[in-house]
XYZ file of C-alpha atoms in Angstrom:
645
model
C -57.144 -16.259 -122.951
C -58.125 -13.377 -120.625
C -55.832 -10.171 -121.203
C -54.523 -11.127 -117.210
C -52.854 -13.570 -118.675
C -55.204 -16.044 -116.674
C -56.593 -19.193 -118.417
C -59.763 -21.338 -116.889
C -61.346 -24.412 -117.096
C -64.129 -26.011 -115.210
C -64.050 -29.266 -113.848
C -65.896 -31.554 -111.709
C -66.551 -30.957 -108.711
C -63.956 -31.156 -105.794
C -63.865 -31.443 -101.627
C -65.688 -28.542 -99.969
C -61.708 -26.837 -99.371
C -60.866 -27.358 -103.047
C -61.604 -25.342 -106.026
C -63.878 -26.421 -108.503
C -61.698 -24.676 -110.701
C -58.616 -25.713 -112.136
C -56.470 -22.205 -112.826
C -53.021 -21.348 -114.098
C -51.445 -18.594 -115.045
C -49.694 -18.068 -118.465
C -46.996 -15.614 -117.381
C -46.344 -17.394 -114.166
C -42.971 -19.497 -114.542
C -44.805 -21.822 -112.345
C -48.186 -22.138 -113.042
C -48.217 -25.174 -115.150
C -51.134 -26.517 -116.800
C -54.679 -26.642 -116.876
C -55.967 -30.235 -116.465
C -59.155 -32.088 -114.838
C -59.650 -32.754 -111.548
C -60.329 -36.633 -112.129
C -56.950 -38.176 -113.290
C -56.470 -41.483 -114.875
C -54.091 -43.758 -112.253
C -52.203 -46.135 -114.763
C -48.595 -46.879 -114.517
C -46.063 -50.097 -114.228
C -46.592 -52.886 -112.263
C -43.437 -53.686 -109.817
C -41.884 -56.857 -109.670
C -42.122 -59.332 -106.261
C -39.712 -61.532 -104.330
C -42.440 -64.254 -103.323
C -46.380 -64.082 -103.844
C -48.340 -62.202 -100.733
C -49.808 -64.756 -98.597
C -51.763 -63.282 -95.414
C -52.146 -66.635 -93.561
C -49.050 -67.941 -94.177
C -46.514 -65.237 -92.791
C -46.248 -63.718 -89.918
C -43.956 -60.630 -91.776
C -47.217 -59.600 -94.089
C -44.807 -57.037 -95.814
C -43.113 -58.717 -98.744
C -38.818 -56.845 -99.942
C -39.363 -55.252 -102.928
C -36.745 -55.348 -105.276
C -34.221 -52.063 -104.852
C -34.386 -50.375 -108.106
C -31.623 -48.035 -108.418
C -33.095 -45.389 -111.061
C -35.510 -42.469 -110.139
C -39.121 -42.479 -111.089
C -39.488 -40.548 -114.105
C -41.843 -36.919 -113.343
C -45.278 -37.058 -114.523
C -45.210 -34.370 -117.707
C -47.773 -32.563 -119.067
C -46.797 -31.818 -123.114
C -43.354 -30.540 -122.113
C -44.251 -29.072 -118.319
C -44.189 -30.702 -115.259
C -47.339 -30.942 -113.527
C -47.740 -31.510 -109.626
C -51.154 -32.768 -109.644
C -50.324 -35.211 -112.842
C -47.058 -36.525 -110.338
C -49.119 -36.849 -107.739
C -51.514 -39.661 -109.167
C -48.437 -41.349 -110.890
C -47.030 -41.222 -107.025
C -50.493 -42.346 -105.964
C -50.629 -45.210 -108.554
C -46.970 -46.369 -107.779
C -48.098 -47.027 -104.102
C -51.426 -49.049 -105.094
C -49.477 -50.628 -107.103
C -46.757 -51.953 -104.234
C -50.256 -52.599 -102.298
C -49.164 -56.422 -101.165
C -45.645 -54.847 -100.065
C -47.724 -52.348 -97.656
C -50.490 -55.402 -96.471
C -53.573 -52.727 -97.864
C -56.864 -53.909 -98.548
C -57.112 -55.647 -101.781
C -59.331 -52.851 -103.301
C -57.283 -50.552 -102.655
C -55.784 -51.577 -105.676
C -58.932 -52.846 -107.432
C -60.297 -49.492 -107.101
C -57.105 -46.517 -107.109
C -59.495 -45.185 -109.592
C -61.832 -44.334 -107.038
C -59.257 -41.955 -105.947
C -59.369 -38.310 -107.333
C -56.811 -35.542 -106.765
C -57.246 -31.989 -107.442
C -56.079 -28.624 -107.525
C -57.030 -24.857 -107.927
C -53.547 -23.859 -108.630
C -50.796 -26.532 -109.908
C -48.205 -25.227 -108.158
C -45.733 -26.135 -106.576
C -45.734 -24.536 -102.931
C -42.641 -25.267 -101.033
C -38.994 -23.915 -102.086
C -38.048 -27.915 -101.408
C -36.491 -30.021 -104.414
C -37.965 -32.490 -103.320
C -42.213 -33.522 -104.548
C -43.239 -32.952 -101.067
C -46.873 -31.820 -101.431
C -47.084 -34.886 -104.240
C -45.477 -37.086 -101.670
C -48.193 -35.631 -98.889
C -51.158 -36.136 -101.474
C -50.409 -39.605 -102.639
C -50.036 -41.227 -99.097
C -53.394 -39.073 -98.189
C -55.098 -40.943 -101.212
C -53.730 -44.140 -99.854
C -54.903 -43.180 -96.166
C -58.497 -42.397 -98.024
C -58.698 -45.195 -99.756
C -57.966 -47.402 -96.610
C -60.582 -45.990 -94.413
C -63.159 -46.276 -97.708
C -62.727 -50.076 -97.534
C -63.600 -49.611 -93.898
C -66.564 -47.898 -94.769
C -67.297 -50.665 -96.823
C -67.080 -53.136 -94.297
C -69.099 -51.245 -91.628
C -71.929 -49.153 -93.754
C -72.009 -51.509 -96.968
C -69.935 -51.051 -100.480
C -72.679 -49.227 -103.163
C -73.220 -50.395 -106.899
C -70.015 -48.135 -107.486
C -66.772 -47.612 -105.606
C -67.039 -45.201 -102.723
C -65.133 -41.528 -103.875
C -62.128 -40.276 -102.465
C -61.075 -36.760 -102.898
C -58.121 -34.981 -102.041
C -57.171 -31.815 -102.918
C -52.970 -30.799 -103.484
C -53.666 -27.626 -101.656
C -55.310 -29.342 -98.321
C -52.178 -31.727 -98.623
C -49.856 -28.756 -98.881
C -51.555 -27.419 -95.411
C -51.135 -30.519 -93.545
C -47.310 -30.408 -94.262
C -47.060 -27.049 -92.870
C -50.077 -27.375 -90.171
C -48.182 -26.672 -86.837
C -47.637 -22.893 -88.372
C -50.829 -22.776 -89.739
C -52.256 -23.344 -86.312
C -53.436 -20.378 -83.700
C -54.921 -20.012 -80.337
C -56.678 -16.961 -79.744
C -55.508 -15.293 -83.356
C -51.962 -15.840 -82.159
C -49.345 -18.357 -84.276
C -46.729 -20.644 -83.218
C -44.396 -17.434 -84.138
C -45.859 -15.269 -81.498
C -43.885 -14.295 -79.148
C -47.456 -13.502 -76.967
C -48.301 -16.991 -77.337
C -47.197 -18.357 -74.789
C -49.443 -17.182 -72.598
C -52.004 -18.477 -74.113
C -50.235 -22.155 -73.043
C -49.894 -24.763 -70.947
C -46.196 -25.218 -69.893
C -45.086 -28.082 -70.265
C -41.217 -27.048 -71.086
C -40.893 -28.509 -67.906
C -36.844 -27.784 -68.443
C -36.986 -24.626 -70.520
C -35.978 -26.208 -73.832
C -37.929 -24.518 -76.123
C -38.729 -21.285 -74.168
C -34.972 -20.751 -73.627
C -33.147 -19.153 -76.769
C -29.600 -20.363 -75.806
C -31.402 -24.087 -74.634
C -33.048 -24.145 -77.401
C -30.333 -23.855 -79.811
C -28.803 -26.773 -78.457
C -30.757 -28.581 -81.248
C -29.445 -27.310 -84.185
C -27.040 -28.059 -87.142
C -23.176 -27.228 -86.498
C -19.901 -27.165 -88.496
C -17.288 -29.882 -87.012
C -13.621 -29.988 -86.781
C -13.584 -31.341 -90.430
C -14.054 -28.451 -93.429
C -17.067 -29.879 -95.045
C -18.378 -31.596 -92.452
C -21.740 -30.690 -90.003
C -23.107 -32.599 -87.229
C -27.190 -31.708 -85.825
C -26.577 -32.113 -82.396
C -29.869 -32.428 -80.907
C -30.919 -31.828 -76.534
C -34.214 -33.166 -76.998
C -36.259 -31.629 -74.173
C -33.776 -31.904 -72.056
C -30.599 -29.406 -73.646
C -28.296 -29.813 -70.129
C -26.566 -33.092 -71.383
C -26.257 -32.198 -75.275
C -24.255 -28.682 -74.041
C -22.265 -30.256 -70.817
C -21.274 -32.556 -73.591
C -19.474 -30.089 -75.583
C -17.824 -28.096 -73.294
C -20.978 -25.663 -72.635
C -22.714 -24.566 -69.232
C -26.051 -25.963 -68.951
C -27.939 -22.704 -68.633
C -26.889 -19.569 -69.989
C -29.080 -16.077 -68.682
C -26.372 -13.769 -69.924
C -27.133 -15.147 -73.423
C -29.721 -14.123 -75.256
C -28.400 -12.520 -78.864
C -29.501 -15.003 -81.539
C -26.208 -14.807 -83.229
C -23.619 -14.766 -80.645
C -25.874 -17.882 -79.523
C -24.905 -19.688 -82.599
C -20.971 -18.508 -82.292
C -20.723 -20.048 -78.873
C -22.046 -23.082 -79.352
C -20.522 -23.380 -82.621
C -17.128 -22.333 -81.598
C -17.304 -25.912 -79.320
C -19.222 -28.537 -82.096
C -15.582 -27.334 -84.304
C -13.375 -28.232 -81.455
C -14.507 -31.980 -82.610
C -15.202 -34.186 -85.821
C -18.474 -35.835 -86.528
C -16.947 -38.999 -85.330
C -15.884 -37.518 -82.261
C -19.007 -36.233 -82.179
C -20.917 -39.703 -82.570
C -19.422 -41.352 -79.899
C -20.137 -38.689 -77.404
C -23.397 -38.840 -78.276
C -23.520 -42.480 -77.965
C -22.122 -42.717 -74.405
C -24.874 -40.068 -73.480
C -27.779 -41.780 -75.284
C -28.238 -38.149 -76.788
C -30.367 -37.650 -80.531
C -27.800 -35.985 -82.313
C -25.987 -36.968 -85.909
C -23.666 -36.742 -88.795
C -25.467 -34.734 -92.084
C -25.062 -37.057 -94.448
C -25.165 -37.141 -98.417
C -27.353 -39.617 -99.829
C -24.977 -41.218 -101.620
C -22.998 -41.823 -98.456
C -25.746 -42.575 -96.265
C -27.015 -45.753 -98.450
C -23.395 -46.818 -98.068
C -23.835 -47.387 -94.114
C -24.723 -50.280 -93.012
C -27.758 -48.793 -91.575
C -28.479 -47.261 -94.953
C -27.707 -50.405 -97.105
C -30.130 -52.159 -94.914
C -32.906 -49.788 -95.281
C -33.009 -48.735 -98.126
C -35.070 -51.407 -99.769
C -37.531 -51.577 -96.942
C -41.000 -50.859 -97.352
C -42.002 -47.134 -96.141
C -43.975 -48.313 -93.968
C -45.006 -51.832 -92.473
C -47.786 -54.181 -90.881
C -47.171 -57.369 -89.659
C -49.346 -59.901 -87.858
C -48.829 -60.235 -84.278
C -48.536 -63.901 -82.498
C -51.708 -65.186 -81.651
C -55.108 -66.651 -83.102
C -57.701 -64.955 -82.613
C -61.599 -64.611 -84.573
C -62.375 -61.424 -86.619
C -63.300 -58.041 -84.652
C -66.593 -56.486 -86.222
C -66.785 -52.813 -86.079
C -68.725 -51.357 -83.352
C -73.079 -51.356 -84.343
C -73.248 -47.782 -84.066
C -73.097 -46.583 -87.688
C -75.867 -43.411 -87.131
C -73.551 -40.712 -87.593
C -71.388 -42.345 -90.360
C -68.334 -41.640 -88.450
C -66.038 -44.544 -89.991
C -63.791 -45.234 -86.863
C -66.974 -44.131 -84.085
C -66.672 -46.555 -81.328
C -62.913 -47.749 -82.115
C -60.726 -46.915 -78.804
C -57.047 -45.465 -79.268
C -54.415 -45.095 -76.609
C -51.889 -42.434 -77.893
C -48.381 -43.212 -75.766
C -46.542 -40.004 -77.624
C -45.316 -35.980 -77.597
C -43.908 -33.896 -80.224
C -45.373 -34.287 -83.743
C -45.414 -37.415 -86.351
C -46.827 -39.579 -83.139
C -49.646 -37.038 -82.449
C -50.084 -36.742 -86.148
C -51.010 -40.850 -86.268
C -53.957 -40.082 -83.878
C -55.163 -36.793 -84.999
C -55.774 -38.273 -88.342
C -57.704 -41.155 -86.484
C -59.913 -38.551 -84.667
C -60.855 -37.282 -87.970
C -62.345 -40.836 -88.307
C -64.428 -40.801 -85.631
C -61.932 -42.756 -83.245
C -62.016 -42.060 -79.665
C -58.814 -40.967 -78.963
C -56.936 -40.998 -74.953
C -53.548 -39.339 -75.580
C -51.608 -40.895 -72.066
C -48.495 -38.336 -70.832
C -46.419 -38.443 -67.896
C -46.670 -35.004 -65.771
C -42.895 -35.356 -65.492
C -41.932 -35.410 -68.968
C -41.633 -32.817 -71.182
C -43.600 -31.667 -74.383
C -43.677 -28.689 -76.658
C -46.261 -26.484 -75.286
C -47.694 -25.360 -78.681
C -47.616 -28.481 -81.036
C -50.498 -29.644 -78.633
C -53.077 -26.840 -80.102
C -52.914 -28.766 -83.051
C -51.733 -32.434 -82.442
C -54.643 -32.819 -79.685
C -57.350 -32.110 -81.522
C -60.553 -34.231 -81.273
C -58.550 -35.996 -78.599
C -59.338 -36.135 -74.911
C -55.593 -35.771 -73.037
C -54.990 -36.997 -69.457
C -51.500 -37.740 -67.183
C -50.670 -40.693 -65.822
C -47.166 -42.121 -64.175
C -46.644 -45.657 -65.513
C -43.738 -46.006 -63.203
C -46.293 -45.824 -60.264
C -48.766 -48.441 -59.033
C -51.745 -46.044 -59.256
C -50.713 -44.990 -62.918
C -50.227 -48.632 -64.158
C -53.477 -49.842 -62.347
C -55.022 -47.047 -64.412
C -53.332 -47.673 -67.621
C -54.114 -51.352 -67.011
C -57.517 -50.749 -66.771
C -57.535 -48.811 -70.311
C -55.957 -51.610 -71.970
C -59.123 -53.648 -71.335
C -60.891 -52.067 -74.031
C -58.107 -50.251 -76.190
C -58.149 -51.377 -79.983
C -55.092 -49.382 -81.299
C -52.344 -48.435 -79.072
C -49.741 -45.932 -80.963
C -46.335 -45.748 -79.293
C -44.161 -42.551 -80.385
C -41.445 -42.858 -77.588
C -37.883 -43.685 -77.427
C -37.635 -47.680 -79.031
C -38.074 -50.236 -76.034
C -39.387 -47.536 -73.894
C -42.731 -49.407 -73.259
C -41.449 -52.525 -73.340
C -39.453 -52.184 -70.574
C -42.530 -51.398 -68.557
C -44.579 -54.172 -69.916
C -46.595 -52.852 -72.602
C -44.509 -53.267 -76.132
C -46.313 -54.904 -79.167
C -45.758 -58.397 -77.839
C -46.859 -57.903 -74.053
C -49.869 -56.613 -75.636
C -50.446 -59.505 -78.436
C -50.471 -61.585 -75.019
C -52.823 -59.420 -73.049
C -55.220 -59.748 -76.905
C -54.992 -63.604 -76.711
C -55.580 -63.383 -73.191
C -59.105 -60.982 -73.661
C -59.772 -62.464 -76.787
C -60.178 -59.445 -78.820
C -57.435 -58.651 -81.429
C -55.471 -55.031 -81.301
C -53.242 -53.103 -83.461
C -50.150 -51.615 -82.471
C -48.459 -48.462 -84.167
C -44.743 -47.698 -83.385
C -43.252 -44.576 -85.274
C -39.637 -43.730 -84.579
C -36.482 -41.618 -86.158
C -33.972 -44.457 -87.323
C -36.580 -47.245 -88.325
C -36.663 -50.918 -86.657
C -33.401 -52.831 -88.118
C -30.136 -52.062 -88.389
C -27.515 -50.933 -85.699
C -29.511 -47.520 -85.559
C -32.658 -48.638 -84.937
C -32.374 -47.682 -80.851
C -31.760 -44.516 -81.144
C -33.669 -41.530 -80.271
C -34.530 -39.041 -83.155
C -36.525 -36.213 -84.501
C -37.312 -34.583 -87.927
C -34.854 -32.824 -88.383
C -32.377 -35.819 -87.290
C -33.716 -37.854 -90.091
C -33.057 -35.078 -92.337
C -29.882 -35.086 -91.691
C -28.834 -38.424 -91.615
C -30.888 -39.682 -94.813
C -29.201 -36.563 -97.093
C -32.206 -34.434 -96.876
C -30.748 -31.051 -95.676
C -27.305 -31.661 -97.821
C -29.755 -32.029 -100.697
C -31.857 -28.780 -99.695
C -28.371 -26.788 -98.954
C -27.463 -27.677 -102.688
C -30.800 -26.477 -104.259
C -29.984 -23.234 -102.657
C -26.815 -23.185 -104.022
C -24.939 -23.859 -100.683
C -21.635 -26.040 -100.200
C -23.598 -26.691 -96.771
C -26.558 -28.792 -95.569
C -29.696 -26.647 -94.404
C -32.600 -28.292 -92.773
C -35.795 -28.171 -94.527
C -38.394 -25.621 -93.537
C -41.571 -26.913 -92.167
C -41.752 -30.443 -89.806
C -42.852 -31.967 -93.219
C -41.214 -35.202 -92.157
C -43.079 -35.615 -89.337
C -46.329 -35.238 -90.999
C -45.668 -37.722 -93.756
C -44.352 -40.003 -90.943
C -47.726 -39.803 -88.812
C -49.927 -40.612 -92.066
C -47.698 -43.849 -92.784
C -48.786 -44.745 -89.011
C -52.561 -43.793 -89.508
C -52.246 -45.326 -92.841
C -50.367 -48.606 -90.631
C -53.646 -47.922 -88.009
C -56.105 -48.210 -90.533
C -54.460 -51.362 -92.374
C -53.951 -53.336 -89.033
C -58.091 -52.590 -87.951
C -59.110 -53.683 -91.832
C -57.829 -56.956 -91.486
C -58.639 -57.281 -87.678
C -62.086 -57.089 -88.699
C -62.024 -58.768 -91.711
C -59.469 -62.066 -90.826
C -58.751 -61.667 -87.345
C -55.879 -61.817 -85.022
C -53.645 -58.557 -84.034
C -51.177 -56.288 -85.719
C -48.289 -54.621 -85.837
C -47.742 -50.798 -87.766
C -44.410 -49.681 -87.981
C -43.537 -46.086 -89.875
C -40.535 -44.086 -89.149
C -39.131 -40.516 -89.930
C -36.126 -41.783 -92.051
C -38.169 -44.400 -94.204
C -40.346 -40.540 -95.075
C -37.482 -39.337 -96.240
C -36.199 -42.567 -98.116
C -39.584 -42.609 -100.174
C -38.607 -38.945 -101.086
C -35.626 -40.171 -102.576
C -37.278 -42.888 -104.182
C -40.115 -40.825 -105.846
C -36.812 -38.591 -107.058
C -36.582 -34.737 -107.165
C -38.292 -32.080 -109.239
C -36.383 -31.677 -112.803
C -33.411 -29.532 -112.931
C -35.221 -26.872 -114.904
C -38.483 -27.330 -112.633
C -35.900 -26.269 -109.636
C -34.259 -23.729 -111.587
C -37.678 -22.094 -112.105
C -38.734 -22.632 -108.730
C -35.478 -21.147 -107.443
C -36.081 -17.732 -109.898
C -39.280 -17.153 -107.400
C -37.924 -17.538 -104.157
C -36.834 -13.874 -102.099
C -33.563 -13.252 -101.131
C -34.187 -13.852 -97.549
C -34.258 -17.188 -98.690
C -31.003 -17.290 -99.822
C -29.548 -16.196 -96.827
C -30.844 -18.942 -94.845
C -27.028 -20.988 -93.170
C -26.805 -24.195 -91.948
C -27.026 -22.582 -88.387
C -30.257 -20.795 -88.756
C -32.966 -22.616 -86.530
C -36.116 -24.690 -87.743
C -37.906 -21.311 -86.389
C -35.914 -19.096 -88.228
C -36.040 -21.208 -91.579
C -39.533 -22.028 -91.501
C -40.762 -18.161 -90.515
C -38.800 -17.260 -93.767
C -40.319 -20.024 -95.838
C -43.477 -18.999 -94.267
C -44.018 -15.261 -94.685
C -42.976 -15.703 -98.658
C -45.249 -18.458 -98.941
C -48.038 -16.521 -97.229
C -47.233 -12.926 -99.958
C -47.194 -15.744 -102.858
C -49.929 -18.104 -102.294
C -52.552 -16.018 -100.306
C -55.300 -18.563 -101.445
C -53.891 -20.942 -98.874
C -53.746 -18.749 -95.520
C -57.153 -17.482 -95.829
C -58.734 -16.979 -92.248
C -60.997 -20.097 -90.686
C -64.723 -18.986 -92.372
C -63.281 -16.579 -95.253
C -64.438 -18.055 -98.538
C -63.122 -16.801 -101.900
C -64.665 -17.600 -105.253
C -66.920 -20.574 -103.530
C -63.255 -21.954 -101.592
C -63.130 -23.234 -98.825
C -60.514 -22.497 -96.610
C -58.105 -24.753 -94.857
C -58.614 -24.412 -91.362
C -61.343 -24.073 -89.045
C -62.378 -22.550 -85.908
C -63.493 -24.418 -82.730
C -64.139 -22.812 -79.116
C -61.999 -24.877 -76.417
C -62.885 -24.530 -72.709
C -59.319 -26.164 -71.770
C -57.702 -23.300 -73.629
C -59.961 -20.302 -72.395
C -59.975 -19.069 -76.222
C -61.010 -19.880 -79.750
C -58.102 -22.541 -81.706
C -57.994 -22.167 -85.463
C -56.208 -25.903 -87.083
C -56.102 -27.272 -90.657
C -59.010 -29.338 -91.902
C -59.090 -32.584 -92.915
C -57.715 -33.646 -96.154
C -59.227 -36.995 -97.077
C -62.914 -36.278 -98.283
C -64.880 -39.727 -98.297
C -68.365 -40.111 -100.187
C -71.007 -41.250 -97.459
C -69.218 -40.455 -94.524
C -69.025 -38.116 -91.747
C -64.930 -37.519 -91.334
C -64.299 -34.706 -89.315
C -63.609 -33.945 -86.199
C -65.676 -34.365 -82.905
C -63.977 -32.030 -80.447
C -61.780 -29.997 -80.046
C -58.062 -29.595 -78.943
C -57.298 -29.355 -74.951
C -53.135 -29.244 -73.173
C -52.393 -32.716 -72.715
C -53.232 -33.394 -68.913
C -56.823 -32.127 -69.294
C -59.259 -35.090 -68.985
C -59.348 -38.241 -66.873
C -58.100 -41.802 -67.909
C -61.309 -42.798 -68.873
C -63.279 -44.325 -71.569
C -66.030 -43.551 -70.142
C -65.955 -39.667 -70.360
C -66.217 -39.903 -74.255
C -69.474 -40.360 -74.071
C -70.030 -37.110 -72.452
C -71.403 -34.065 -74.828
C -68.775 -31.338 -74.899
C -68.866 -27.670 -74.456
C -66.733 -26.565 -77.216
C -68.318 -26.432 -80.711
C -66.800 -25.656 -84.063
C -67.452 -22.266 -85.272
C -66.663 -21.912 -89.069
């Protein structure tokens, strides 16, 4: 043992962002233990309702039996390890592989999967296994597109690698903040110039606006209720009692004491129906334990995290497009993106990383938040259309021709009130006679008297218990929100995990398919995989700075994450290295790209999935949503912007 009280250990070799060292750090309280990279995956198999039967159910999901007790920690001698949880997390969701509809080999081969680590830490001040959460469903999301692979380039003698490291998984949670245009960060206050506006209503760009989304005491002692203006803030305020617009308001505080001086004037319930009558995204924090007793709860509890179900229709398998040159698993595959904000985005980013051609669609007339496009666009090509017009839906129209995934992020029945929901487009399949998959992801999930309502991240950690459990590990008698959209992340790789599921089977059996992932079923596999140990969080909370600590239930996403953030970035330095730094043969975690739409050089996390034999990585780079034409035919047009480091 080196007198720094630093202990080594070489291992195999991981992804090009990963160490191939495996460190930790004897007088750390958190630096675990020293392990190899390659982890055996071995743990219980779960119990089924009925046998999985692909051609005889339309509902290819199968209820798994609700088990009430937590999963018990992976454990290394006596110390919890994150990268040891993560494979047991991994393994648990190969092993409820018929619940989820994946590829058989999935299963057959979760060995093939390999998860690794140049630290062992664990990275964010959350008691909940987040980054093992993030890891797992990215080795599930790996494995997926390897069985593509399969199908398209040919399985070898042995089962095609998939490597992913806890640190590139740790990144993607945080990725939005990780993100920059011309060196400057979502935190910036310069940044906006560097931006497209399309706070259309001032929103975000408005302190008091903005802080019309945000978690507020009630009436009730005890009791907090997120009310939530979307991108829209007039109605949520009006609805309390507040003026729309605010320019003599601009202190960050007496912000907070003004609007929170109305949310108290009412209970939650009061609250509820308010926001009911005025279709507005705000709700109740919840505890768990009281959450599961709604009927909403009760009935989702049990659900799969994520589903795919077979659309109406009979139609013959869809063969991956012939052109394999570049090795691009998804090259050729077309993807309509109907979504804003983040864990829709998210869905299709991760597809462009595969080599899919991706069209994100946005109305000029709606809002979206200016700087979660630098990083949910890239390797996208972004145009405008209005559906609600003849021109725009003869455009659209024309798309859907050739579309093979279609991922819808908006408000539920949005698109099907204009014609285009999952079953209008089973029809328009049948009718072409080529199958297609289509993604929904949404806040409250698809059953249940909830299920219509709009949502966001930090609604669903709300409602689900999330930020009640997150005030409590920071020893508060209040809910805080969670720093970091992790949510929403975890949410768009159940609907690129849903994606790649729905095209595996397309090609392989035929017919079309429906994905379905949502921002509350995230959080509901949280609960399920359980929280760190009491002494694990006890440790964890010994490290964290007092700023920390002083976070309220009131304090902004902003505000919490830049906290979160700037401890994270004096703690773990190895994980904010700049695009093209390397450090003891490490990679870092983001790269640099030149984009003509944005007049400056972007800098966005990498991929995490690394896939033996393929070329996953992204094709282009990131453009304001309203950049490109509708066309299909514009992808195959060589692009300025090239990736620097």
């Amino acid at each position: 043992m080196a007198d720094a009280g630093v202990v080594t250990r070489r291992c195999s070799s991981g992804p090009d962002h990963s160490s191939s060292y495996i460190t930790t750090n004897s007088n750390s309280r958190l630096q675990l233990f020293l392990l190899p990279i390659r982890l055996s995956l071995h743990l219980h198999q779960d119990k089924y309702d009925t046998p999985f039967n692909l051609e005889n159910t339309k509902d290819i999901h199968l209820r798994r039996k609700r088990q009430d007790t937590e999963s018990k920690p992976a454990m290394a001698g006596n110390r919890y390890s994150p990268v040891l949880e993560t494979s047991r997390i991994f393994s648990d969701l190969c092993e409820q592989s018929e619940r989820f509809s994946l590829p058989p080999d999935v299963l057959a081969n979760k060995d093939r999967v390999s998860f690794s680590t140049s630290h062992n830490e664990i990275y964010f001040p959350i008691p909940f296994k987040e980054t093992e959460t993030l890891a797992a469903l990215k080795g599930i999301e790996g494995s997926v597109a390897a069985s593509i692979a399969d199908l398209r380039f040919g399985a070898g003698a042995e089962p095609r690698g998939v490597q992913v490291s806890l640190e590139a998984a740790t990144a993607f949670g945080c990725q939005a903040y990780m993100a920059k245009v011309d060196g400057l960060s979502k935190l910036d206050p310069n940044v906006k110039s560097k931006l497209k506006n399309t706070d259309l209503l001032a929103a975000q760009s408005n302190g008091y606006r903005r802080m019309s989304a945000n978690l507020y005491k009630t009436k009730i002692p005890g009791e907090f209720f997120h009310i939530h203006g979307s991108l829209e803030a007039t109605k949520t305020l009006e609805m309390i009692g507040l003026q729309g617009h605010r320019p003599d308001l601009t202190d960050y505080e007496e912000i907070i004491k003004v609007i929170e001086e109305k949310t108290q004037q009412y209970t939650a319930s009061e609250l509820e129906e308010m926001n009911k009558e005025r279709r507005q995204a705000g709700v109740t924090a919840y505890k768990y334990e009281d959450f599961i007793k709604t009927p909403h709860g009760k009935l989702n509890v049990a659900e799969p995290a994520w589903k795919v179900t077979q659309l109406p229709g009979d139609l013959p398998p869809t063969p991956f497009p012939a052109n394999n040159e570049n090795k691009k698993i998804l090259q050729g595959v077309k993807v309509l993106e109907m979504c804003r904000i983040i864990a829709g985005p998210t869905v299709t980013r991760i597809l462009a990383e595969y080599g899919a051609d991706i069209l994100k669609i946005t109305s000029p007339s709606l809002s979206d938040v200016p700087f979660f496009q630098v990083d949910g666009n890239m390797g996208k090509h972004a145009a405008d259309l209005d559906l609600k017009s003849e021109a725009g839906r003869e455009s659209f129209e024309k798309l859907l021709e050739d579309v093979d995934v279609i991922v819808d992020g908006y408000r539920p029945g949005a698109l099907d009130k204009l014609g285009y929901g999952a079953e209008a487009m089973a029809a328009l399949a049948q009718k072409r006679g080529k199958g297609i998959v289509y993604v929904n992801e949404n806040c409250f999930g698809y059953d249940g008297e909830w299920a219509g309502r709009a949502g966001w991240q930090q609604i669903a950690d709300c409602v689900t218990g999330i930020a009640w459990a997150q005030g409590q590990f920071m020893g508060h008698s209040t809910p805080v929100v969670p720093p970091f959209p992790i949510s929403d992340y975890g949410t768009g790789c159940m609907g690129a995990i849903a994606a790649l599921t729905g095209l595996y089977h397309r090609a392989k059996t035929g017919g079309s398919y429906h994905g379905k992932a949502s921002l509350m079923h995230y959080d509901l596999l949280l609960f399920a995989m359980g929280q760190y140990p009491a002494d694990v969080q006890e440790e964890l909370r010994k490290v964290q700075s007092a700023d920390f600590f002083n976070l309220r239930h009131c304090d902004s996403v902003d505000r919490i994450s830049s906290t979160v953030l700037k401890s994270m970035q004096q703690r773990f330095p190895h994980l904010y290295r700049a695009a093209g730094e390397e450090s003891e043969g490490r990679k870092p975690l983001t790269e640099l790209w030149s984009s003509r739409a944005y007049g400056a050089d972007i800098e966005v996390v990498t991929p995490v999935a690394v896939i033996s034999g393929v070329n996953n990585q992204f094709v282009r780079s990131s453009r304001p949503n309203g950049s490109d034409r509708a066309s299909w035919a514009d992808f195959d047009v060589v692009e300025e912007d090239v990736k620097k480091c």
